[in-house]
Structure formats: structure tokens, C-alpha cells
Coordinates of N, CA and C in Angstrom, one line a residue:
Chain A
X13 N 0.7 -1.1 0.2 CA -0.1 0.0 0.4 C 1.1 1.6 0.1
X14 N 1.0 2.0 -0.8 CA 1.2 3.2 -1.0 C 1.2 4.2 0.4
X15 N 2.0 4.9 0.5 CA 2.0 6.0 1.8 C 1.4 7.1 1.2
X16 N 1.3 8.5 2.2 CA 1.1 9.6 2.1 C 2.0 10.3 0.8
X17 N 1.7 10.7 0.1 CA 2.8 11.6 -0.7 C 2.6 13.0 -0.3
X18 N 4.3 13.6 -0.9 CA 3.9 15.3 -0.8 C 4.9 15.7 -1.8
X19 N 4.7 16.6 -2.0 CA 5.8 17.1 -2.8 C 5.2 18.7 -2.9
X20 N 6.5 19.7 -2.9 CA 8.0 19.2 -3.4 C 8.7 18.6 -1.9
X21 N 9.9 18.3 -1.5 CA 10.1 18.0 -0.5 C 11.0 19.3 0.4
X22 N 11.4 19.6 -0.4 CA 11.8 21.5 -0.5 C 11.8 22.1 -0.7
X23 N 11.8 23.5 -0.3 CA 11.3 24.3 -1.3 C 12.1 26.2 -0.3
X24 N 12.9 27.0 -1.1 CA 13.3 28.3 -0.5 C 12.5 29.1 -1.5
X25 N 12.0 30.6 -0.9 CA 11.2 31.2 -1.1 C 11.7 32.2 -0.1
X26 N 11.3 33.4 -0.8 CA 11.5 35.2 -0.4 C 10.3 35.4 0.4
X27 N 10.6 36.5 0.8 CA 9.3 36.8 1.6 C 8.3 37.8 0.8
X28 N 7.0 37.7 1.1 CA 6.1 37.8 0.2 C 6.2 37.1 -1.1
X29 N 6.5 36.0 -1.7 CA 6.3 35.3 -2.2 C 5.6 34.8 -2.4
X30 N 5.1 33.6 -3.0 CA 4.2 32.6 -3.0 C 4.5 30.9 -3.2
X31 N 3.8 30.1 -2.7 CA 4.4 28.8 -2.6 C 3.1 28.0 -2.3
X32 N 3.0 26.7 -3.0 CA 1.9 25.7 -3.0 C 2.7 24.4 -2.7
X33 N 2.0 23.4 -2.1 CA 2.3 22.3 -1.5 C 1.4 21.2 -1.8
X34 N 1.9 19.8 -2.4 CA 0.7 19.0 -2.7 C 0.5 17.8 -1.9
X35 N -0.7 17.2 -2.0 CA -0.5 16.0 -1.3 C -1.3 14.7 -1.8
X36 N -0.9 13.6 -1.5 CA -2.2 12.7 -2.0 C -2.2 12.1 -0.8
X37 N -3.2 11.5 -0.1 CA -3.1 10.3 0.9 C -3.3 8.9 0.4
X38 N -3.2 8.1 1.5 CA -3.8 6.6 1.0 C -5.0 6.7 0.5
X39 N -4.9 6.0 -0.6 CA -6.2 5.3 -0.9 C -7.0 4.7 -0.5
X40 N -8.7 5.7 -0.2 CA -9.5 5.8 0.4 C -9.6 6.0 1.4
X41 N -8.6 6.8 1.9 CA -8.8 7.6 3.5 C -9.1 9.0 2.9
X42 N -10.9 9.1 3.8 CA -11.7 10.0 3.6 C -11.0 11.6 4.4
X43 N -10.5 11.2 5.7 CA -10.0 12.6 6.5 C -8.6 12.9 5.9
X44 N -8.1 14.2 5.8 CA -7.1 14.6 5.0 C -6.4 15.6 6.2
X45 N -5.4 15.9 7.1 CA -4.8 16.9 7.7 C -3.6 17.8 7.0
X46 N -3.6 18.9 7.1 CA -2.4 19.7 6.8 C -1.6 19.9 8.4
X47 N -0.8 19.9 8.7 CA 0.0 20.2 10.0 C 1.0 21.4 9.7
X48 N 1.6 22.2 10.6 CA 2.6 22.6 10.4 C 3.5 22.7 11.6
X49 N 4.7 22.0 11.0 CA 6.2 21.8 12.3 C 6.5 22.5 12.3
X50 N 7.3 24.2 13.5 CA 8.1 24.6 13.5 C 8.7 23.7 14.0
X51 N 10.6 24.0 13.5 CA 11.6 23.7 14.5 C 11.3 23.0 16.0
X52 N 11.5 22.3 16.9 CA 11.5 22.5 18.3 C 10.4 22.3 18.4
X53 N 8.9 22.3 17.9 CA 7.8 22.1 18.6 C 7.2 20.9 17.2
X54 N 5.6 20.7 18.4 CA 5.1 19.4 17.9 C 3.9 20.0 16.6
X55 N 3.7 19.4 15.7 CA 2.7 19.8 14.7 C 1.4 20.3 14.9
X56 N 1.2 21.1 14.3 CA -0.4 22.0 14.4 C -1.1 21.9 13.7
X57 N -2.4 21.6 13.5 CA -3.3 21.6 13.0 C -3.9 22.6 12.4
X58 N -3.4 23.1 10.8 CA -4.1 24.1 10.1 C -5.5 23.8 9.8
X59 N -5.8 23.0 8.7 CA -6.8 22.2 8.4 C -7.4 20.7 8.5
X60 N -8.6 21.0 8.5 CA -9.1 19.3 8.3 C -10.0 18.9 7.2
X61 N -10.1 17.9 6.3 CA -11.1 17.6 5.2 C -11.6 16.2 5.8
X62 N -12.8 15.9 5.1 CA -13.4 15.1 5.5 C -14.0 14.8 3.8
X63 N -13.6 14.0 2.9 CA -14.0 14.0 1.2 C -13.1 15.4 0.8
X64 N -14.0 16.4 0.2 CA -13.9 17.5 -0.4 C -14.1 18.6 0.5
X65 N -14.6 18.1 1.8 CA -15.5 19.3 3.0 C -14.4 19.4 4.2
X66 N -14.4 21.0 4.0 CA -13.8 21.5 5.5 C -14.6 21.0 6.7
X67 N -13.3 20.6 7.2 CA -14.1 20.2 8.9 C -13.2 20.9 10.3
X68 N -12.4 21.5 10.1 CA -12.3 22.6 11.3 C -10.5 23.6 10.3
X69 N -10.2 24.6 10.1 CA -9.5 25.3 9.7 C -9.4 26.5 10.7
X70 N -9.5 26.6 11.9 CA -10.0 27.0 13.0 C -8.2 27.6 13.5
X71 N -7.6 27.1 12.7 CA -6.1 27.9 13.1 C -5.0 27.8 12.0
X72 N -6.1 27.8 10.9 CA -5.4 28.4 9.2 C -5.7 30.1 9.5
X73 N -4.1 30.9 9.2 CA -4.3 32.0 8.9 C -4.7 32.5 7.8
X74 N -6.3 32.6 7.7 CA -6.5 33.0 6.7 C -6.3 34.2 5.4
X75 N -5.9 35.1 5.9 CA -5.1 36.2 5.3 C -4.2 35.3 4.3
X76 N -3.7 34.5 4.2 CA -2.7 34.4 3.7 C -2.3 32.8 2.9
X77 N -3.1 31.9 4.2 CA -2.8 30.6 3.6 C -4.3 29.7 3.2
X78 N -4.1 29.5 1.7 CA -5.5 28.7 1.7 C -5.5 27.2 1.4
X79 N -6.2 26.3 1.2 CA -6.0 25.1 1.1 C -7.7 24.6 0.6
X80 N -7.5 23.3 -0.5 CA -8.4 23.0 -1.1 C -8.5 21.4 -1.9
X81 N -9.3 20.2 -1.8 CA -9.6 19.3 -2.0 C -11.0 19.2 -2.8
X82 N -10.4 19.3 -4.2 CA -11.5 19.9 -4.8 C -12.3 18.4 -5.1
X83 N -11.7 17.3 -5.1 CA -12.2 16.2 -5.9 C -12.2 15.3 -4.3
X84 N -12.0 15.4 -3.4 CA -11.7 14.7 -2.2 C -11.2 13.7 -2.4
X85 N -9.8 13.8 -2.9 CA -8.3 12.8 -3.2 C -7.7 13.9 -2.6
X86 N -6.5 14.3 -3.9 CA -5.2 15.1 -3.6 C -5.6 16.2 -3.1
X87 N -4.9 17.3 -2.4 CA -5.1 18.5 -1.7 C -4.0 19.4 -1.9
X88 N -4.3 20.8 -1.8 CA -3.0 21.7 -2.3 C -3.3 22.7 -0.7
X89 N -2.1 22.7 -0.8 CA -2.0 24.2 0.0 C -1.2 25.2 -0.3
X90 N -2.1 26.8 -0.1 CA -0.8 27.3 -0.5 C -0.9 28.8 0.3
X91 N 0.1 29.7 0.1 CA 0.6 30.9 1.4 C 1.1 31.8 0.1
X92 N 0.1 33.0 0.5 CA 0.1 34.0 -0.3 C 0.2 35.0 0.0
X93 N 1.0 36.0 0.8 CA 2.4 36.1 0.5 C 3.2 35.7 1.6
X94 N 4.2 35.0 1.5 CA 4.8 34.2 2.7 C 5.3 34.8 3.7
X95 N 5.2 34.4 5.0 CA 6.2 35.6 5.6 C 7.6 35.1 6.7
X96 N 8.5 35.6 7.4 CA 9.6 34.4 7.5 C 8.8 33.4 8.7
X97 N 8.3 33.5 9.5 CA 7.6 33.0 10.8 C 7.1 31.8 9.5
X98 N 6.6 32.0 8.2 CA 6.4 30.9 8.0 C 7.2 29.6 7.6
X99 N 8.3 29.9 8.1 CA 9.5 28.9 7.7 C 8.7 27.4 8.4
X100 N 9.1 26.2 8.4 CA 8.8 25.3 9.0 C 8.3 23.9 8.3
X101 N 8.4 22.8 8.8 CA 8.0 21.7 7.8 C 6.0 21.5 7.7
X102 N 5.9 21.3 6.6 CA 4.1 20.9 6.5 C 3.8 19.8 6.3
X103 N 3.6 19.5 7.2 CA 2.8 17.7 6.9 C 1.3 18.0 6.5
X104 N 1.4 16.8 5.8 CA 0.1 16.0 5.3 C -0.2 14.7 6.1
X105 N -1.6 14.6 6.3 CA -1.5 13.2 7.4 C -2.9 12.6 6.8
X106 N -3.4 11.2 6.6 CA -4.3 10.7 6.2 C -5.0 9.6 7.3
X107 N -6.4 9.4 7.2 CA -7.0 8.4 8.0 C -8.4 8.1 7.2
X108 N -8.4 6.7 7.5 CA -10.0 6.1 6.8 C -10.6 7.4 7.8
X109 N -11.9 7.4 7.2 CA -13.0 7.6 7.9 C -13.7 6.7 9.1
X110 N -13.8 7.4 10.4 CA -14.3 6.6 11.5 C -13.6 5.5 11.8
X111 N -12.3 6.2 11.5 CA -11.7 4.8 11.9 C -10.9 5.0 13.3
X112 N -10.4 3.4 13.8 CA -9.4 4.0 15.1 C -8.2 3.2 15.0
X113 N -7.7 3.5 13.8 CA -6.1 3.4 13.4 C -5.6 4.9 13.3
X114 N -4.2 4.6 13.2 CA -3.6 6.1 13.0 C -3.9 6.8 12.5
X115 N -3.0 8.2 12.8 CA -3.1 8.6 11.2 C -1.5 8.7 10.7
X116 N -2.0 8.6 9.9 CA -0.9 8.2 8.5 C 0.0 10.0 7.5
X117 N 1.7 9.8 8.3 CA 2.0 11.1 7.8 C 2.5 10.5 6.6
X118 N 2.5 12.1 5.6 CA 4.0 11.9 4.5 C 4.9 12.5 5.0
X119 N 6.5 12.6 4.5 CA 7.7 12.8 4.4 C 7.1 14.5 5.1
X120 N 6.5 15.6 4.2 CA 6.4 16.5 4.3 C 6.9 17.6 3.7
X121 N 7.2 18.7 3.5 CA 7.7 19.5 2.6 C 8.5 20.9 3.7
X122 N 9.5 20.8 3.4 CA 10.5 21.9 4.3 C 10.3 23.3 3.4
X123 N 9.7 23.8 4.4 CA 9.8 25.5 3.3 C 10.8 26.4 4.4
X124 N 11.6 27.2 3.6 CA 12.5 28.3 4.3 C 11.9 29.7 3.8
X125 N 11.8 30.6 4.5 CA 11.6 31.9 3.8 C 12.4 32.9 3.9
X126 N 13.0 33.2 3.4 CA 14.1 34.2 3.8 C 13.8 35.5 2.7
Chain B
X26 N -10.5 23.7 26.8 CA -10.0 23.7 25.8 C -9.3 22.5 25.5
X27 N -8.3 22.7 24.6 CA -7.1 21.2 24.9 C -5.7 22.0 24.7
X28 N -5.3 21.1 25.9 CA -4.1 21.2 26.5 C -3.2 20.0 26.4
X29 N -1.9 19.2 26.0 CA -0.7 18.6 26.6 C 0.4 18.9 26.8
X30 N 0.7 18.2 27.1 CA 1.6 18.4 28.2 C 3.0 17.6 28.4
X31 N 3.9 17.9 28.0 CA 5.2 16.8 27.8 C 6.2 17.6 27.7
X32 N 7.4 16.6 28.9 CA 8.5 17.3 29.0 C 9.3 17.7 27.4
X33 N 9.7 18.8 27.7 CA 11.0 18.9 26.5 C 11.7 17.8 26.3
X34 N 13.0 17.8 26.7 CA 14.4 17.1 27.0 C 14.3 16.2 27.4
X35 N 15.0 14.6 27.4 CA 15.1 13.6 28.7 C 16.3 13.2 27.6
X36 N 17.2 12.5 29.0 CA 18.7 11.6 28.4 C 18.4 10.9 28.9
X37 N 19.1 9.8 28.5 CA 19.7 8.1 29.5 C 20.3 7.8 28.6
X38 N 20.7 6.2 29.2 CA 21.7 5.7 28.9 C 21.4 4.5 28.3
X39 N 22.5 3.8 26.9 CA 21.6 2.8 26.6 C 21.9 1.7 27.8
X40 N 21.1 1.0 27.0 CA 20.8 -0.3 27.9 C 19.1 0.4 29.1
X41 N 19.0 1.2 29.2 CA 18.3 1.6 30.5 C 16.9 1.7 29.8
X42 N 16.0 2.0 31.2 CA 14.5 2.2 31.1 C 14.4 4.0 31.0
X43 N 13.4 4.2 30.3 CA 12.9 5.3 30.3 C 11.4 6.2 30.4
X44 N 11.0 6.5 30.9 CA 9.4 6.7 30.7 C 8.9 8.3 30.1
X45 N 8.2 8.4 29.7 CA 7.6 10.2 29.2 C 6.8 10.0 29.4
X46 N 6.4 10.7 30.0 CA 4.6 11.7 30.8 C 4.2 12.7 29.7
X47 N 3.0 11.8 30.0 CA 1.7 13.3 28.9 C 0.9 13.6 29.6
X48 N 0.5 14.6 29.8 CA -0.7 14.8 30.8 C -2.0 15.4 29.3
X49 N -2.4 15.9 29.5 CA -4.1 16.2 28.6 C -5.2 16.4 29.1
X50 N -5.7 17.5 28.5 CA -7.2 18.2 28.6 C -7.8 17.8 27.1
X51 N -9.1 17.3 27.0 CA -9.5 17.5 26.0 C -10.9 17.7 26.7
X52 N -11.6 18.1 24.9 CA -13.2 17.8 25.2 C -14.0 16.5 24.8
X53 N -13.3 16.3 23.7 CA -13.6 15.1 23.4 C -13.5 13.8 23.3
X54 N -12.2 13.1 23.7 CA -11.0 12.3 23.9 C -11.8 11.1 23.2
X55 N -11.0 10.4 22.4 CA -11.1 9.5 22.2 C -10.5 8.3 21.6
X56 N -8.9 8.8 22.2 CA -7.7 7.7 22.3 C -6.7 8.8 22.7
X57 N -5.4 7.9 22.7 CA -4.1 9.0 22.7 C -3.0 7.8 22.0
X58 N -2.2 8.6 21.2 CA -1.2 8.5 20.3 C 0.2 8.6 20.8
X59 N 1.3 7.3 20.7 CA 2.7 8.1 20.6 C 3.2 7.7 19.3
X60 N 3.6 8.9 18.9 CA 4.5 9.0 17.7 C 6.1 9.1 18.2
X61 N 6.9 8.5 16.9 CA 8.3 8.9 17.1 C 8.7 9.5 15.8
X62 N 9.4 10.8 16.4 CA 9.7 11.1 14.4 C 11.7 12.0 15.3
X63 N 12.5 11.1 14.1 CA 13.7 11.2 14.1 C 13.6 12.7 13.4
X64 N 15.3 13.7 13.4 CA 15.0 14.9 13.0 C 15.4 14.6 11.5
X65 N 14.2 15.7 11.1 CA 13.8 15.7 9.4 C 13.4 14.4 8.8
X66 N 12.6 13.8 9.6 CA 11.6 12.7 9.1 C 10.2 12.5 9.4
X67 N 9.2 12.1 9.2 CA 7.9 12.7 9.3 C 8.0 11.6 10.4
X68 N 6.6 11.6 11.2 CA 6.3 11.2 12.9 C 6.0 9.7 12.1
X69 N 6.7 8.6 13.3 CA 5.8 7.4 12.9 C 5.2 6.7 13.7
X70 N 4.3 6.0 13.5 CA 3.2 5.4 14.9 C 4.2 4.5 15.9
X71 N 3.5 4.6 17.9 CA 4.3 3.7 17.8 C 3.2 3.0 19.0
X72 N 2.5 3.7 19.0 CA 1.4 2.5 20.0 C 0.1 3.3 20.6
X73 N -1.1 3.1 21.0 CA -2.4 3.9 20.5 C -3.0 3.1 22.0
X74 N -3.8 4.2 23.0 CA -4.6 3.5 24.0 C -5.9 4.1 24.4
X75 N -7.2 3.7 24.4 CA -7.7 4.0 24.5 C -8.7 3.7 25.7
X76 N -8.2 2.5 26.1 CA -9.1 2.4 27.4 C -7.9 2.6 28.4
X77 N -8.0 2.4 30.2 CA -7.1 2.5 31.2 C -5.9 1.4 30.8
X78 N -5.3 1.6 31.4 CA -4.4 0.1 31.4 C -3.0 0.4 30.4
X79 N -2.2 -0.7 30.6 CA -0.9 -0.7 29.7 C -0.8 -1.3 28.4
X80 N -0.4 -1.1 27.2 CA -0.4 -1.7 26.0 C 0.7 -1.5 25.8
X81 N 1.8 -3.2 25.7 CA 2.7 -3.5 25.2 C 3.1 -4.3 23.7
X82 N 4.4 -3.5 23.6 CA 4.7 -3.9 22.4 C 5.9 -4.0 22.1
X83 N 6.7 -4.9 22.0 CA 8.3 -5.7 22.6 C 8.9 -4.3 23.3
X84 N 9.9 -3.2 22.7 CA 10.8 -2.9 23.8 C 9.8 -1.8 24.3
X85 N 8.7 -1.3 23.8 CA 7.6 -0.1 23.6 C 6.7 -1.0 24.8
X86 N 6.3 0.4 25.7 CA 4.8 0.0 26.2 C 4.6 1.3 26.4
X87 N 2.9 1.5 26.5 CA 2.2 2.9 26.7 C 0.8 2.7 27.9
X88 N 0.9 3.6 28.7 CA -0.4 3.6 29.6 C -1.0 4.8 29.9
X89 N -2.0 4.5 30.4 CA -3.4 5.3 30.1 C -4.0 5.6 30.6
X90 N -4.7 6.5 32.5 CA -5.5 6.9 33.0 C -6.2 7.9 32.6
X91 N -7.5 7.8 31.9 CA -8.0 8.6 31.2 C -8.6 9.7 32.1
X92 N -9.4 9.3 33.5 CA -10.2 9.9 35.0 C -8.5 10.9 35.2
X93 N -7.6 10.8 34.8 CA -6.1 11.6 35.4 C -5.9 12.4 34.3
X94 N -6.4 11.9 33.0 CA -5.6 13.1 32.0 C -3.9 12.6 31.9
X95 N -3.6 11.0 31.7 CA -2.3 11.2 31.9 C -2.2 9.6 31.0
X96 N -0.9 10.0 30.6 CA -0.4 8.7 29.8 C 1.2 9.2 30.1
X97 N 1.9 7.8 30.0 CA 3.7 7.3 29.9 C 3.7 6.2 28.6
X98 N 4.9 6.9 28.1 CA 5.4 5.8 26.9 C 7.0 5.6 27.8
X99 N 6.8 4.2 27.8 CA 8.4 3.4 28.5 C 8.7 2.8 27.3
X100 N 10.4 3.4 27.8 CA 11.1 2.5 26.5 C 12.2 1.5 27.5
X101 N 12.6 0.5 27.2 CA 12.9 -0.4 27.3 C 14.5 -1.0 26.5
X102 N 15.2 -1.3 27.5 CA 16.5 -1.5 26.7 C 16.6 -0.4 25.5
X103 N 17.1 0.5 25.8 CA 17.2 1.6 25.1 C 18.8 1.5 24.2
X104 N 18.5 2.1 23.1 CA 19.4 1.9 21.9 C 19.5 3.4 21.1
X105 N 20.8 3.3 20.8 CA 21.5 4.7 20.3 C 20.7 5.2 19.1
X106 N 19.6 4.2 18.7 CA 18.8 4.9 17.6 C 16.9 5.2 18.0
X107 N 17.3 4.6 19.3 CA 16.0 5.3 20.0 C 16.4 7.1 20.3
X108 N 17.6 7.5 20.1 CA 17.3 9.1 20.1 C 16.6 9.7 19.4
X109 N 16.0 10.8 19.3 CA 14.4 11.2 19.2 C 13.3 12.0 19.3
X110 N 12.4 12.5 18.7 CA 11.5 13.5 19.6 C 10.2 11.9 19.8
X111 N 9.6 12.2 20.6 CA 8.9 11.6 21.2 C 7.0 12.6 20.9
X112 N 6.2 12.2 20.5 CA 5.0 13.0 20.4 C 4.1 12.6 21.1
X113 N 3.6 12.9 22.0 CA 2.2 12.8 22.3 C 1.2 13.1 21.4
X114 N 0.0 12.5 21.2 CA -1.4 13.1 20.8 C -2.6 12.3 20.8
X115 N -3.4 13.2 21.3 CA -4.7 12.7 21.6 C -5.9 13.1 20.5
X116 N -6.6 11.9 19.8 CA -7.6 12.3 19.1 C -8.9 13.0 19.7
X117 N -9.3 13.7 19.2 CA -10.6 14.3 20.1 C -11.7 14.4 18.8
X118 N -12.6 14.2 19.6 CA -14.0 13.7 18.9 C -14.2 15.3 18.4
X119 N -14.8 15.1 16.7 CA -15.0 16.7 16.2 C -17.1 16.4 15.8
X120 N -17.0 15.2 15.1 CA -18.6 14.9 15.1 C -18.8 13.7 14.3
X121 N -19.5 13.3 13.7 CA -20.1 12.0 13.4 C -18.7 11.1 12.9
X122 N -17.9 10.5 13.1 CA -16.9 9.8 12.2 C -15.9 10.6 11.6
X123 N -15.6 11.9 12.4 CA -14.4 12.4 12.2 C -13.8 12.8 13.4
X124 N -12.6 12.6 13.4 CA -11.8 13.1 14.7 C -10.7 14.0 14.2
X125 N -10.0 14.8 14.8 CA -8.8 15.7 14.7 C -7.9 15.1 15.8
X126 N -6.9 15.3 15.4 CA -5.3 14.4 16.3 C -4.3 16.2 16.9
X127 N -4.4 16.5 18.3 CA -3.8 17.7 18.8 C -2.4 16.7 19.5
X128 N -1.7 17.6 19.3 CA -0.2 17.0 19.4 C 0.6 17.7 20.2
X129 N 1.1 17.4 21.0 CA 1.9 17.8 22.3 C 3.0 18.3 21.8
X130 N 4.6 19.1 22.1 CA 5.3 19.5 21.6 C 6.4 18.7 21.4
X131 N 6.4 17.9 22.0 CA 7.1 16.3 21.8 C 8.4 16.3 23.2
X132 N 8.8 15.6 22.7 CA 9.7 15.0 24.3 C 11.2 14.7 23.0
X133 N 12.3 15.3 23.1 CA 13.7 15.0 22.5 C 13.8 13.9 23.7
X134 N 14.5 12.8 23.1 CA 15.0 11.9 24.2 C 16.4 11.8 23.6
X135 N 17.7 11.9 24.2 CA 19.0 12.0 23.7 C 19.4 10.1 24.4
X136 N 20.1 9.4 23.5 CA 20.3 8.3 24.2 C 21.9 8.4 24.2
X137 N 22.7 8.2 25.4 CA 24.2 8.3 25.3 C 24.7 6.9 25.8
X138 N 25.7 6.8 25.1 CA 26.3 5.5 25.0 C 27.4 5.2 26.2

């Protein structure tokens, strides 16, 4: 079974530029999560999708961050414009709907804003 | 509100036993997870508790007390490769069939020779 796929693995941009990250969850996983992990901290939930609907985006900075999962499969997270404090690893995770199993994580995208 | 606390750093010696504690406060508790995360890598699942008691998995065990909002991860026969961050995560009920996973800040474990 293929795992959660994310791209790119690394990205360096200048502040005020825009950037997009892509995630393809495990096949059949209805729930998809985007987390932001700043160095030395635990993952912080940015947004959660169930199929193509948003379940929770309470911690998403909506003035600059947006995310979509139009067909209920893969997802894109965008930052526009980026700030220095957005430097972090962006992790995508997925689970089966209603599952009692763990969340499966992708390798993450390491973003550096200079 | 939701809050998860765990120590920031711990150090132990190869071959020893270490216990990493986690306390939590959530509104819709539906399970506690421990993940291991090596530097620069994604978190990987270690253990899961939803009922009170001890779950054992080889060198790793995890304990849960729901009434106390407390869990610990026990690592036995420590090896150098166990040097990593250990993340405590609570699964919180959102709505029918949907949960969110809330993570603590992680405990960085250093295993010394």
C-alpha cells in the first residue's frame, strides 16, 4: 500500500512570494490533515478535510493561507504572501473515515522563507 | 480548551529504561497516540491507548489513565537509534465519524553510550 505522498520535499522562497504544497493521501482515506511543524515544536493542525469538505480550519491564517481538496482525493495548501515565520515543515496526514487506526503522515515539505 | 503537556528533553543511557509522561485536557477524548519522529523525518506511529491500562509492544509500552488525563511511554533496553522526539497526541471527537489529532510539543530523547 502506497503511503501519503507530498511534494516538493524542500522549498526556499523569499518573503512576500507565494508557494504551494501538494499532498496525495493513502487511497480510500476520506480524512486529510495539514499540519505545520516549526522546528523544536509539535505539529499544529492547520486544516482538516473530510472528503472535499472542510471540517476544521480554526487555526489556519486565512489572510495568507488557503487549502483545497476539490475532488476529495489530493489536496493543495498555498501561502500567499509568505512571511519569515512561515518557515516550517508542512506535514500532510490521512486516516480512514471513522477509523480507530492512527493517522499516517507524509514525509513533509520543508519550507524556508528568506 | 485543549492542552497537552510533555517534558521538552530527556537524557538516558544505552540499555536503560526511560519513561516519558504526557498529561492532557480535551473535550472529546477518543484515544491517545504516541509517535516517534527522527530529525528531518515524518512522525511514525508507536502505540495507541483508548482504554485505561498498559499496552505492550516489544521494547515499547504505553499506559493510559483517562480519569487522570495521563499517559506515559516506557522504552526499555534503550538503543542509540531511539534518540528521537516522542510526540504525545490525543484524538478528539469532532463530529460523527470524524476526529482530529492534537499533538504535544514533543519530548527530545537523547540516548548516550
